[in-house]
Coordinates of N, CA and C and ligand atoms in Angstrom, one line a residue:
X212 N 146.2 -37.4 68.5 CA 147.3 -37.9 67.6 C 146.9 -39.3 67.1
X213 N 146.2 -40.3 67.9 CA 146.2 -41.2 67.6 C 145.0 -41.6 66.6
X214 N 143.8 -40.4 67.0 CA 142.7 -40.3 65.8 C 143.3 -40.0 64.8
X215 N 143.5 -39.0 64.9 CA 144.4 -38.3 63.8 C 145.1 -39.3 62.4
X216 N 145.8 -40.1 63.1 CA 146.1 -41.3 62.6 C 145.7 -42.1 61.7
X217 N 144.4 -42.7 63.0 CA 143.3 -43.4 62.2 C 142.2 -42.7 60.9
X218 N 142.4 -41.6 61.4 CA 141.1 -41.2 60.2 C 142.3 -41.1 58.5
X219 N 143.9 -41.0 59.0 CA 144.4 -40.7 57.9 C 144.8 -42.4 56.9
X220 N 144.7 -43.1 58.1 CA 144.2 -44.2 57.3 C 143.6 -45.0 56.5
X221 N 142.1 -44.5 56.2 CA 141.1 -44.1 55.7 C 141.0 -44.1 53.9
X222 N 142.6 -43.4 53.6 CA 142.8 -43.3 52.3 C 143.1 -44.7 51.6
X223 N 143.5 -45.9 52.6 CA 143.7 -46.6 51.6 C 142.8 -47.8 51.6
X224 N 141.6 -47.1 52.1 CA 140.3 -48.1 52.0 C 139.6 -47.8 50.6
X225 N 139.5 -49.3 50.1 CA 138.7 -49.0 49.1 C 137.6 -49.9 48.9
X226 N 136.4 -49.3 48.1 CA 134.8 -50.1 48.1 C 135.4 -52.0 47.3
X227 N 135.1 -53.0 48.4 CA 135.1 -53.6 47.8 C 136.2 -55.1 49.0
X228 N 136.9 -53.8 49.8 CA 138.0 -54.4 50.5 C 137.8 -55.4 51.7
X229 N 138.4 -56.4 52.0 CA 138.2 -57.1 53.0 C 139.4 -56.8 54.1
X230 N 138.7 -56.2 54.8 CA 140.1 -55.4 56.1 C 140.4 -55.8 57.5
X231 N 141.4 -56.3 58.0 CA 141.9 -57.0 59.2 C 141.6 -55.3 60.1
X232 N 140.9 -55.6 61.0 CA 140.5 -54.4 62.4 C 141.1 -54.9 63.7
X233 N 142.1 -53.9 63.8 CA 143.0 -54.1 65.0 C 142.4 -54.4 66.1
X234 N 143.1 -54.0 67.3 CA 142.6 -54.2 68.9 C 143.3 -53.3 69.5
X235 N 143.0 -52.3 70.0 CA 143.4 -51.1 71.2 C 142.1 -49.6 71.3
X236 N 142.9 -48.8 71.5 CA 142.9 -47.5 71.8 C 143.0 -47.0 70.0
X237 N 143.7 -46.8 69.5 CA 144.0 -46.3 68.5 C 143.3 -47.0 67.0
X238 N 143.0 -48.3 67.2 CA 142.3 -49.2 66.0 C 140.7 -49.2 66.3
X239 N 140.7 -48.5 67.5 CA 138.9 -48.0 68.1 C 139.0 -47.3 67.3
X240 N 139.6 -45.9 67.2 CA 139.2 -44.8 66.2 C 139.0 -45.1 64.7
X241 N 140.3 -46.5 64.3 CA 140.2 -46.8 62.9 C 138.6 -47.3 62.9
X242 N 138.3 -48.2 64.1 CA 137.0 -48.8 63.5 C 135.5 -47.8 63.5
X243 N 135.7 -46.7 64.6 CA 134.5 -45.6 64.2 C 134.7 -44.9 63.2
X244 N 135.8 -44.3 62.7 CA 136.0 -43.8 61.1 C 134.8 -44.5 60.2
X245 N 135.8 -45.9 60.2 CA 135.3 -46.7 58.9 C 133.8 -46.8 59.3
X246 N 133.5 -46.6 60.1 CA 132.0 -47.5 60.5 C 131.1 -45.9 60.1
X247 N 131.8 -44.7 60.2 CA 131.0 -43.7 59.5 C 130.8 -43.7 58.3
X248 N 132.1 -44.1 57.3 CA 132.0 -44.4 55.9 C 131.1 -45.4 55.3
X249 N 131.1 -46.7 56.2 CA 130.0 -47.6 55.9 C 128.6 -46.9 55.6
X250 N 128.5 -46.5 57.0 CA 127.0 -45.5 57.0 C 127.1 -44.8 55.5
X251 N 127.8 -44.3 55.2 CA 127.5 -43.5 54.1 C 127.6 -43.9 52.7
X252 N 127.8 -45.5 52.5 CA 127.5 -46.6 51.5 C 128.9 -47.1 51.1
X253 N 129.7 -47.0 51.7 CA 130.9 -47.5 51.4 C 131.0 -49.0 52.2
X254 N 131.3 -49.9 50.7 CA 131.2 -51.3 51.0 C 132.4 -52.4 50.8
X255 N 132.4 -52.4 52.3 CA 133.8 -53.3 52.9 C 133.1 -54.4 54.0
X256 N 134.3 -55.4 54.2 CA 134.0 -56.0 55.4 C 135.1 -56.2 55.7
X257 N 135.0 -56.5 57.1 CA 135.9 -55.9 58.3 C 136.3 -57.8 58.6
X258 N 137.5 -58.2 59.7 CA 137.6 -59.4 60.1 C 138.4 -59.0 61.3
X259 N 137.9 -58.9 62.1 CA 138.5 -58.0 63.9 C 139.0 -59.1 64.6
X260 N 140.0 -58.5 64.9 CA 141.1 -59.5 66.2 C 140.8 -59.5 67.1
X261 N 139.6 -59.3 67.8 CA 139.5 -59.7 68.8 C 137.7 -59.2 69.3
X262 N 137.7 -60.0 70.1 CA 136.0 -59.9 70.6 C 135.6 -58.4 71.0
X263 N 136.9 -57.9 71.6 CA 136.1 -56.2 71.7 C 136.0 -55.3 70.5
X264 N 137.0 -55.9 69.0 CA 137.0 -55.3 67.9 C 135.7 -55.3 67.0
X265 N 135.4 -56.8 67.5 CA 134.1 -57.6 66.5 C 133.1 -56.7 67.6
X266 N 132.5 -56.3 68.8 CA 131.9 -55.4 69.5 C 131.8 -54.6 68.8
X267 N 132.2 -53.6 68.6 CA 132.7 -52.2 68.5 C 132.8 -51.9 66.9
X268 N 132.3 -53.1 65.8 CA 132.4 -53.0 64.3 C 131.3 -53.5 64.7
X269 N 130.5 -54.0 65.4 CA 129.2 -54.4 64.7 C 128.1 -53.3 65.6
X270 N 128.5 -52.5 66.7 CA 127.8 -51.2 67.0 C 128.0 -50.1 65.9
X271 N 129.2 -49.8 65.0 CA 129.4 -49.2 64.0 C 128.7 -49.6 62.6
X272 N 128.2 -50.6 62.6 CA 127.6 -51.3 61.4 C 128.3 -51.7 60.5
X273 N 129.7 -51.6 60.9 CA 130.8 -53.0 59.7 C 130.0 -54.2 59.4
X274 N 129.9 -54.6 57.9 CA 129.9 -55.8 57.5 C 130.6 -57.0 58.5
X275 N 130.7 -58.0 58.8 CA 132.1 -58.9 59.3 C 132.1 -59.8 58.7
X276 N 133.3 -60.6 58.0 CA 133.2 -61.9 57.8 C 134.5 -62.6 58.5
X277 N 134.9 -63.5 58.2 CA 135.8 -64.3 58.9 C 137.2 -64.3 58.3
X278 N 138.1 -65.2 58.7 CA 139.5 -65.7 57.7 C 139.1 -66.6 57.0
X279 N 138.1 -67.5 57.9 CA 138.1 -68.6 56.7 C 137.3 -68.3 55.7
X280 N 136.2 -67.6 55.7 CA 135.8 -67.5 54.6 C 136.6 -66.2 53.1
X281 N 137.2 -65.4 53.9 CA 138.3 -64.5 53.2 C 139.2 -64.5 53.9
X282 N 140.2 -65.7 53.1 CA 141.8 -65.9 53.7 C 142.5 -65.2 53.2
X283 N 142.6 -64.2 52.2 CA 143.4 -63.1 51.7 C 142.4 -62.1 52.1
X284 N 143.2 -61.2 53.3 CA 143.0 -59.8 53.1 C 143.6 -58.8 52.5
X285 N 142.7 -57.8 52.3 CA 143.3 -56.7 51.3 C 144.2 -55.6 52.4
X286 N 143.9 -55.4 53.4 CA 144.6 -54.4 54.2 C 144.5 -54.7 56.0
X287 N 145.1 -55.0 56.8 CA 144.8 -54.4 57.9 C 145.8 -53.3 58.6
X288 N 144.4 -52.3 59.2 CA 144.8 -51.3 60.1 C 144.9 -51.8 61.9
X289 N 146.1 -51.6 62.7 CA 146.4 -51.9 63.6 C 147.0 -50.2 64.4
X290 N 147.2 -50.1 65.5 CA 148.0 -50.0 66.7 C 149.1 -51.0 66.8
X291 N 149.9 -50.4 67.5 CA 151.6 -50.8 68.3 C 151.5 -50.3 69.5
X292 N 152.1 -50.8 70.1 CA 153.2 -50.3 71.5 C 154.1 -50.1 71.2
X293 N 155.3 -50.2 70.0 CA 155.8 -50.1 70.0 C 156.7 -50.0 68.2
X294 N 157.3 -48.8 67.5 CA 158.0 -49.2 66.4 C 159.4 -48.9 66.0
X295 N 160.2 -49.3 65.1 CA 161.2 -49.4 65.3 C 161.7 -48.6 63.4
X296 N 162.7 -48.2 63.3 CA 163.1 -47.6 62.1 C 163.1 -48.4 61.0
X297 N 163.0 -50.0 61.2 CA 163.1 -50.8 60.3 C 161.8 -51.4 60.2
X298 N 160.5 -50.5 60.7 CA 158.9 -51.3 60.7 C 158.5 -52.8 61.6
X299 N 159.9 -52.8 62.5 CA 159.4 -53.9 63.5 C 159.3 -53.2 64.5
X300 N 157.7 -54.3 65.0 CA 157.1 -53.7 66.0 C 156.9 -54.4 67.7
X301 N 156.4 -54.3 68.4 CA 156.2 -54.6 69.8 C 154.8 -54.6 70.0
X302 N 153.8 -55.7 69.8 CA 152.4 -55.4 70.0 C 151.8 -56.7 71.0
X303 N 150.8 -56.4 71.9 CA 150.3 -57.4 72.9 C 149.9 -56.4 74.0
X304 N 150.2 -55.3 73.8 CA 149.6 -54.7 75.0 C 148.5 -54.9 75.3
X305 N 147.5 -55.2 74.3 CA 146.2 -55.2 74.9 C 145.8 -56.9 74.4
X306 N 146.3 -57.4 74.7 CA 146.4 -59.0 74.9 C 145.6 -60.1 73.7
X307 N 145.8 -59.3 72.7 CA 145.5 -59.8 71.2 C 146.4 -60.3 69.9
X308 N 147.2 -60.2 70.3 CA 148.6 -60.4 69.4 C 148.6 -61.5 68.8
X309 N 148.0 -62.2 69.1 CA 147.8 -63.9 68.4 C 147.2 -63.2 67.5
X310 N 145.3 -63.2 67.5 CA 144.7 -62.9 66.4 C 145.2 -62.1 65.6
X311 N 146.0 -61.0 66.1 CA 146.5 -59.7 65.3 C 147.5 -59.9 64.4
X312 N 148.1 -61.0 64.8 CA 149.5 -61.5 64.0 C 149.4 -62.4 62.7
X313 N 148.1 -63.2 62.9 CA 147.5 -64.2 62.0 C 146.7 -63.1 60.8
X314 N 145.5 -62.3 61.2 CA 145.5 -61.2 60.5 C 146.0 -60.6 59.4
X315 N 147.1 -60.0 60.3 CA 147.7 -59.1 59.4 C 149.0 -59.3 58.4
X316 N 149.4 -61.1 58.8 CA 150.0 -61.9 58.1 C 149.5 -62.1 57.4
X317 N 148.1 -62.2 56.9 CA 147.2 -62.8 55.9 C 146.7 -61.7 55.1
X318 N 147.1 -60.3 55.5 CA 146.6 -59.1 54.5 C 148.0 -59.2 53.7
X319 N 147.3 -58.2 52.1 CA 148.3 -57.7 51.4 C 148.9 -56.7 52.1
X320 N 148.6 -55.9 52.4 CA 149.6 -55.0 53.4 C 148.9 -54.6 55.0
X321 N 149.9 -54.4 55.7 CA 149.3 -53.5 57.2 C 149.4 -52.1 57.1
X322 N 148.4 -51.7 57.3 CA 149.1 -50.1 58.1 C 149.0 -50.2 59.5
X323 N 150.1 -49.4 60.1 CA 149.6 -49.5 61.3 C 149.7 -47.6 62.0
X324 N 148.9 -47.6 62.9 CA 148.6 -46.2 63.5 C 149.0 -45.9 64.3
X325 N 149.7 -44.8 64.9 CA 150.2 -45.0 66.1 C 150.5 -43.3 66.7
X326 N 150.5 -43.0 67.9 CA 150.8 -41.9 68.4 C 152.2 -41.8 68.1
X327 N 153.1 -40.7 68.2 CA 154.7 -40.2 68.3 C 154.9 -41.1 69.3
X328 N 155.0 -41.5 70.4 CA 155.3 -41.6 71.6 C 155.7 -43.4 72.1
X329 N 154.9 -44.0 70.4 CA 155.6 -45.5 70.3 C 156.7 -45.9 69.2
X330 N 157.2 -44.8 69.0 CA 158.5 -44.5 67.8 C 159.8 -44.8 69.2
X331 N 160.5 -46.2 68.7 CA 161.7 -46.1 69.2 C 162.7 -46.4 68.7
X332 N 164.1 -46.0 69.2 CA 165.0 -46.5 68.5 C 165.2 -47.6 67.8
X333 N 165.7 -48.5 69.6 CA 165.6 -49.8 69.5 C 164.3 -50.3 70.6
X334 N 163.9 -51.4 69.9 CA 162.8 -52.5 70.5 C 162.7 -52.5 71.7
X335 N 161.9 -52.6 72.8 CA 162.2 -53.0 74.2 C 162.2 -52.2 75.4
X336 N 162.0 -50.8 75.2 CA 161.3 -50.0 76.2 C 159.7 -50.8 76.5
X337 N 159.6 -51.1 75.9 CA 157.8 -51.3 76.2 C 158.0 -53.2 76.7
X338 N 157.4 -53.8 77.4 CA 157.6 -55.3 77.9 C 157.4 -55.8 76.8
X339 N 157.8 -57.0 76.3 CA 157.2 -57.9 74.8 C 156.5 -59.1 75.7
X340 N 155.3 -58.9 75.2 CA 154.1 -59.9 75.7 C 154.7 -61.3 74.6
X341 N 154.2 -62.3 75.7 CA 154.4 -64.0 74.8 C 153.4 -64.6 75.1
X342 N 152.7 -65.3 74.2 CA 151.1 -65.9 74.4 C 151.6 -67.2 74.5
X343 N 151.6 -67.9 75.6 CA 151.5 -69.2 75.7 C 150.3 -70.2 76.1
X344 N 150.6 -71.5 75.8 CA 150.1 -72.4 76.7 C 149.6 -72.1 77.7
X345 N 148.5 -72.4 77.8 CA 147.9 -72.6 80.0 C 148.7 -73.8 80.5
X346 N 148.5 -75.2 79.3 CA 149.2 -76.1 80.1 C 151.0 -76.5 80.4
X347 N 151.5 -76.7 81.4 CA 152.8 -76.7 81.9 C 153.1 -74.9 81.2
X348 N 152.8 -74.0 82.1 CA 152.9 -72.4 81.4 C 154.5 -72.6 82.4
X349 N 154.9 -73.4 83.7 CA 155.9 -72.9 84.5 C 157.2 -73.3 83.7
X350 N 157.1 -74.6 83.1 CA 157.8 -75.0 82.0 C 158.4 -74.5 80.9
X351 N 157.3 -74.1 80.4 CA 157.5 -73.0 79.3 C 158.4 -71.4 79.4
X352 N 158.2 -70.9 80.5 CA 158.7 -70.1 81.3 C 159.8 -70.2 81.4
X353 N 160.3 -71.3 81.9 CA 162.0 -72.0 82.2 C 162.3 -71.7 81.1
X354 N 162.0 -72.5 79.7 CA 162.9 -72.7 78.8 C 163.2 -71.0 78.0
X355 N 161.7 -70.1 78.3 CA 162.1 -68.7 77.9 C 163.7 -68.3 78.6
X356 N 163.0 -68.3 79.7 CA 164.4 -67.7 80.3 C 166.0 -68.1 80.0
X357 N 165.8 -69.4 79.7 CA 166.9 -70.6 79.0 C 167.5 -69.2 77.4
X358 N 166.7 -69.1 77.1 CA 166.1 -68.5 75.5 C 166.9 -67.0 76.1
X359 N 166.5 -66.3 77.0 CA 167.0 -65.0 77.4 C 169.0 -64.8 78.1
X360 N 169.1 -66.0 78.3 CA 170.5 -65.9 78.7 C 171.3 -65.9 77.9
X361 N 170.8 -67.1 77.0 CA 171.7 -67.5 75.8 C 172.3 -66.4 74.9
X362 N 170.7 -65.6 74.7 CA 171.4 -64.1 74.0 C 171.8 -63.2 74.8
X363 N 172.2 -63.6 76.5 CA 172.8 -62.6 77.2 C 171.8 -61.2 77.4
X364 N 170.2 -62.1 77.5 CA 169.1 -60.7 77.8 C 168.8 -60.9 79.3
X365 N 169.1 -59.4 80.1 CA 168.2 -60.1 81.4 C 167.0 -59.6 81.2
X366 N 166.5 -60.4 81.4 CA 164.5 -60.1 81.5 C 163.8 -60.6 82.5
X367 N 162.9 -59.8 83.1 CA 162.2 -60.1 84.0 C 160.5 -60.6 83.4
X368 N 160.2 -61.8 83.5 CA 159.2 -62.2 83.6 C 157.7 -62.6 84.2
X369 N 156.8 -61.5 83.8 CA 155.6 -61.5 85.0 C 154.3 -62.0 83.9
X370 N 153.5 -63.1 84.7 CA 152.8 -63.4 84.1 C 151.5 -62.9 84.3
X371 N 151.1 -62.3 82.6 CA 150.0 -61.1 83.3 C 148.4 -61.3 84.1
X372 N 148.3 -60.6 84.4 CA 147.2 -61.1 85.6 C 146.5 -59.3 85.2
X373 N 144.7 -60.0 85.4 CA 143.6 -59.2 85.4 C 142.2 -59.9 86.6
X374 N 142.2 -58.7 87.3 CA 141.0 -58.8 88.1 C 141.5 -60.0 88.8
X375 N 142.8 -59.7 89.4 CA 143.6 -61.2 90.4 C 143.4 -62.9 89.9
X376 N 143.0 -62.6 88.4 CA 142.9 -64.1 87.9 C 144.4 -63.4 86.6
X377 N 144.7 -64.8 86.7 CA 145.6 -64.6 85.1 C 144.8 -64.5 84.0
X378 N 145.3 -63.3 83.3 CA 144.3 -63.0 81.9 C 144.5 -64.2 80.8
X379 N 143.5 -64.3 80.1 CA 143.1 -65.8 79.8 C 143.1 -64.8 77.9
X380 N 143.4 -65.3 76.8 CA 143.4 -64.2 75.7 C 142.2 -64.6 74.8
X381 N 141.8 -64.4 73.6 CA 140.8 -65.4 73.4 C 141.1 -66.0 72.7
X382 N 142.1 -66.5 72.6 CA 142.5 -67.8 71.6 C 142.8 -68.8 72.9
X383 N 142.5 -68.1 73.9 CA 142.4 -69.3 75.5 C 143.7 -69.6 76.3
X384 N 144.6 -68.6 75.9 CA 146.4 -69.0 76.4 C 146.6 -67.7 77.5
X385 N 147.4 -68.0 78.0 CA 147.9 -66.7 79.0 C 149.1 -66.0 78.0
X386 N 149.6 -64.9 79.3 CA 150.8 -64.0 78.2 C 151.8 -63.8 79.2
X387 N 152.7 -63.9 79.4 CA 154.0 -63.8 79.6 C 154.6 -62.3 79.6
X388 N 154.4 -61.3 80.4 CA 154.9 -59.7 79.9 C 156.7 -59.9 80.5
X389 N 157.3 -59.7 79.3 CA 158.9 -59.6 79.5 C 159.8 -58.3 79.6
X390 N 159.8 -57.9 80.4 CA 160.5 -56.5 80.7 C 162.1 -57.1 80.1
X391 N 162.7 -56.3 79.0 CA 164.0 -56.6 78.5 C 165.0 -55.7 78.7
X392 N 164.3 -54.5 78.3 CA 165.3 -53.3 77.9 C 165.6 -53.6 76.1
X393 N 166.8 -52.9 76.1 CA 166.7 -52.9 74.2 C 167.0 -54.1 73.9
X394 N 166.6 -54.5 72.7 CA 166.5 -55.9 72.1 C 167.6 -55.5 70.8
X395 N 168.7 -56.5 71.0 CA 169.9 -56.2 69.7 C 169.2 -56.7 68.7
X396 N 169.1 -57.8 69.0 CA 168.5 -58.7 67.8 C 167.1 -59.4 67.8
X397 N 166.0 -58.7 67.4 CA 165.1 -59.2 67.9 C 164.1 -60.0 67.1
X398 N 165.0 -60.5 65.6 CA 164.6 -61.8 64.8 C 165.3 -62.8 65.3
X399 N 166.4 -62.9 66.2 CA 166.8 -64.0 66.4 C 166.2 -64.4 67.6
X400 N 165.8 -63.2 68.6 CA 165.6 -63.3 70.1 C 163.8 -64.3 69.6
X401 N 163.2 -63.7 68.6 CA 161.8 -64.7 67.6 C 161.8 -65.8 67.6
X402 N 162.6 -66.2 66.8 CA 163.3 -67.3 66.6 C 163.2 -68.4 67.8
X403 N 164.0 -67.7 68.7 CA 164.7 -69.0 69.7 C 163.0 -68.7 70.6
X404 N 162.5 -67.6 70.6 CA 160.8 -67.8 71.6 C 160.3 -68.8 70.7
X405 N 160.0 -68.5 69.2 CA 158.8 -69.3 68.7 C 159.5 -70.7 68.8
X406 N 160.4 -71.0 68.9 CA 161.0 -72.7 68.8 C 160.4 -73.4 69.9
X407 N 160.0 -73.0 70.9 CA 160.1 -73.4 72.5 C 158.4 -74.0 72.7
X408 N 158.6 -75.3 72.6 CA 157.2 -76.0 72.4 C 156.4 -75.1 73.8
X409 N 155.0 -74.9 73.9 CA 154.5 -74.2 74.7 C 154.4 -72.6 74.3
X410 N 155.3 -72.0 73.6 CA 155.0 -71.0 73.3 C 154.4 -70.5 72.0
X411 N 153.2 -70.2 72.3 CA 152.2 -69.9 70.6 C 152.4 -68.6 70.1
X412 N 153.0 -67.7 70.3 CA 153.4 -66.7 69.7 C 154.1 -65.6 70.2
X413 N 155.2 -64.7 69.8 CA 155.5 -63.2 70.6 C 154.6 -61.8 70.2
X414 N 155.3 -61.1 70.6 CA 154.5 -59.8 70.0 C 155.3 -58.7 69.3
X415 N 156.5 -59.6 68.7 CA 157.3 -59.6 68.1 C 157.0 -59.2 66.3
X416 N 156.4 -58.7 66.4 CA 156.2 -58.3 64.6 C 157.4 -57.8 63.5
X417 N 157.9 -58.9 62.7 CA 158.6 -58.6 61.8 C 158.5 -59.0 60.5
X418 N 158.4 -57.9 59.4 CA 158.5 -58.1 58.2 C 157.2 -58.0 57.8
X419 N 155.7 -57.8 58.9 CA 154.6 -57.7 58.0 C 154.0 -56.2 58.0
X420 N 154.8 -55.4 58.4 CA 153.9 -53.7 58.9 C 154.5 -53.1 57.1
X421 N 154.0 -52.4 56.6 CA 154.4 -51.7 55.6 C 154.6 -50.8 55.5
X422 N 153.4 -49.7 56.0 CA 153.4 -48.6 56.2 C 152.7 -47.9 57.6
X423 N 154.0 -47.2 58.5 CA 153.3 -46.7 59.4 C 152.6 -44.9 59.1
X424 N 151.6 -44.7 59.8 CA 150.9 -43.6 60.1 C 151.4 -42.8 61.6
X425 N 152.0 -42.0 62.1 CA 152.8 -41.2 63.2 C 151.7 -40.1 62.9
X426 N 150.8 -40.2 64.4 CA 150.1 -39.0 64.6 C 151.2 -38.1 65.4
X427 N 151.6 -36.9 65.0 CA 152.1 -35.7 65.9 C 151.4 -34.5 65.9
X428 N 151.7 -33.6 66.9 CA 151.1 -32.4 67.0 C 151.3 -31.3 65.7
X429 N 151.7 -31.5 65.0 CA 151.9 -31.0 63.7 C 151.0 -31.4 62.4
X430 N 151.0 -33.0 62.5 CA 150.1 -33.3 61.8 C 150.4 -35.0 61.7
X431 N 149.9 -35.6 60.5 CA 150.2 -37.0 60.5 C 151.4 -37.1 59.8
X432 N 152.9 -38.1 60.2 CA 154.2 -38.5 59.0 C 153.8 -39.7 58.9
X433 N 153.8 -40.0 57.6 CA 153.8 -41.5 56.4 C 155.6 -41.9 56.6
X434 N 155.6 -42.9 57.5 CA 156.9 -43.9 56.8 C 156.2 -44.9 55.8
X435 N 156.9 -45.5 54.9 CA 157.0 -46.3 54.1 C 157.9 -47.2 53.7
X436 N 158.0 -48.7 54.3 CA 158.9 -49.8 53.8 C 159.0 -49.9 52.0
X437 N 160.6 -50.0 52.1 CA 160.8 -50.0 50.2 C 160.1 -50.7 49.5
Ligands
5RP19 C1 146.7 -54.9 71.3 C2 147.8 -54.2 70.7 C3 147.5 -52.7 70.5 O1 147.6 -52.4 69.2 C4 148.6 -52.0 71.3 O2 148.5 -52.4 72.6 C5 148.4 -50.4 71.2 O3 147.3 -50.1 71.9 P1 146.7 -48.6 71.9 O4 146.3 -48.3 70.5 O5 145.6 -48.6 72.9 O6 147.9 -47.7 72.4 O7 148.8 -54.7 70.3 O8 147.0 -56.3 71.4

């Protein structure tokens, strides 16, 4: 389902485009797709969120260039952990959400890809990752939690940890995985995270996905923001 996805995303690549390349399970298949199309003289370049994306497009033979040198992108394709009926998403599972957020803020539009199985009502089945600071991270912490009462969220806070070191992202910050449950409001719950000096981003995506791709056993469904 989630290939499935990716290859149907495909249609809105066009020769010429400069395209934000996700990070997961599911933006893998987007980038072997496209990296077959390359092969076969279709000419794009790619600007990957993250070190395993820029991998894995330059074994496929994607062109790459940067933001800075193309600060308008024409499209990026992404994965979620999570989406919501209104195109807001839950993304950090795979501990890129920084790059992924700057990205795909900077394209004319996202698509994003996803299995059935990250379609939810409301927001918050899935933990919402927070990329913070290394330095004073306990600090930072506090004033989240400050941030979670206020809106009357209980959340449990675990700071993620890989191979018994805390996972380090590669913009060099740690992440914060917040178990909430459903999120009422989850521009405001944005809001009061991004305000809180020490915290460099959520994984809170609102207002930049356009059109999602839903792989199901039936086949691929097109949502579309108005
Ligand atoms: C990485 C992400 C991924 O898009 C998200 O975790 C989904 O991953 P997958 O496609 O493997 O299910 O946000 O930071």
């Amino acid at each position: 389902m989630k290939k499935a996805a990716a290859i149907e995303a495909l249609k809105f690549v066009k020769p010429g485009m400069n395209i934000g390349l996700g990070t997961g399970s599911t933006a893998n298949h987007f980038i072997e797709a496209l990296g077959a199309k390359v092969k076969e003289g279709l000419d794009v370049r790619g600007v990957a969120t993250s070190q395993a994306s820029k991998e894995l497009a330059e074994k496929h033979g994607i062109p790459l260039t940067t933001l800075d040198a193309s600060p308008h992108l024409d499209l990026t394709v992404d994965g979620t952990d999570e989406f919501d009926g209104e195109f807001r998403l839950i993304k950090g599972g795979g501990g890129a959400l920084l790059f992924e957020k700057i990205v795909a803020s900077s394209s004319r539009f996202m698509v994003v890809i996803a299995d059935e199985s990250k379609k939810v009502r409301k927001l918050g089945k899935f933990p919402l990752p927070i990329e913070v600071m290394r330095f004073g991270t306990k600090a930072t912490a506090w004033k989240m939690e400050r941030a979670f009462v206020l809106l009357k969220l209980d959340a449990k806070m675990v700071l993620r940890v890989k191979g018994g070191k805390p996972f380090v992202t590669d913009g060099g910050h740690y992440i914060i995985d917040c178990t909430i449950g459903e999120i009422p409001e989850p521009e405001r719950l944005d809001a009061l995270l991004t305000s809180i000096p020490g915290v460099i981003e959520t994984g809170l995506f609102i207002g930049i996905c356009g059109i999602i791709l839903m792989g199901t056993p039936k086949g691929v469904t097109e949502f579309k923001r108005g």
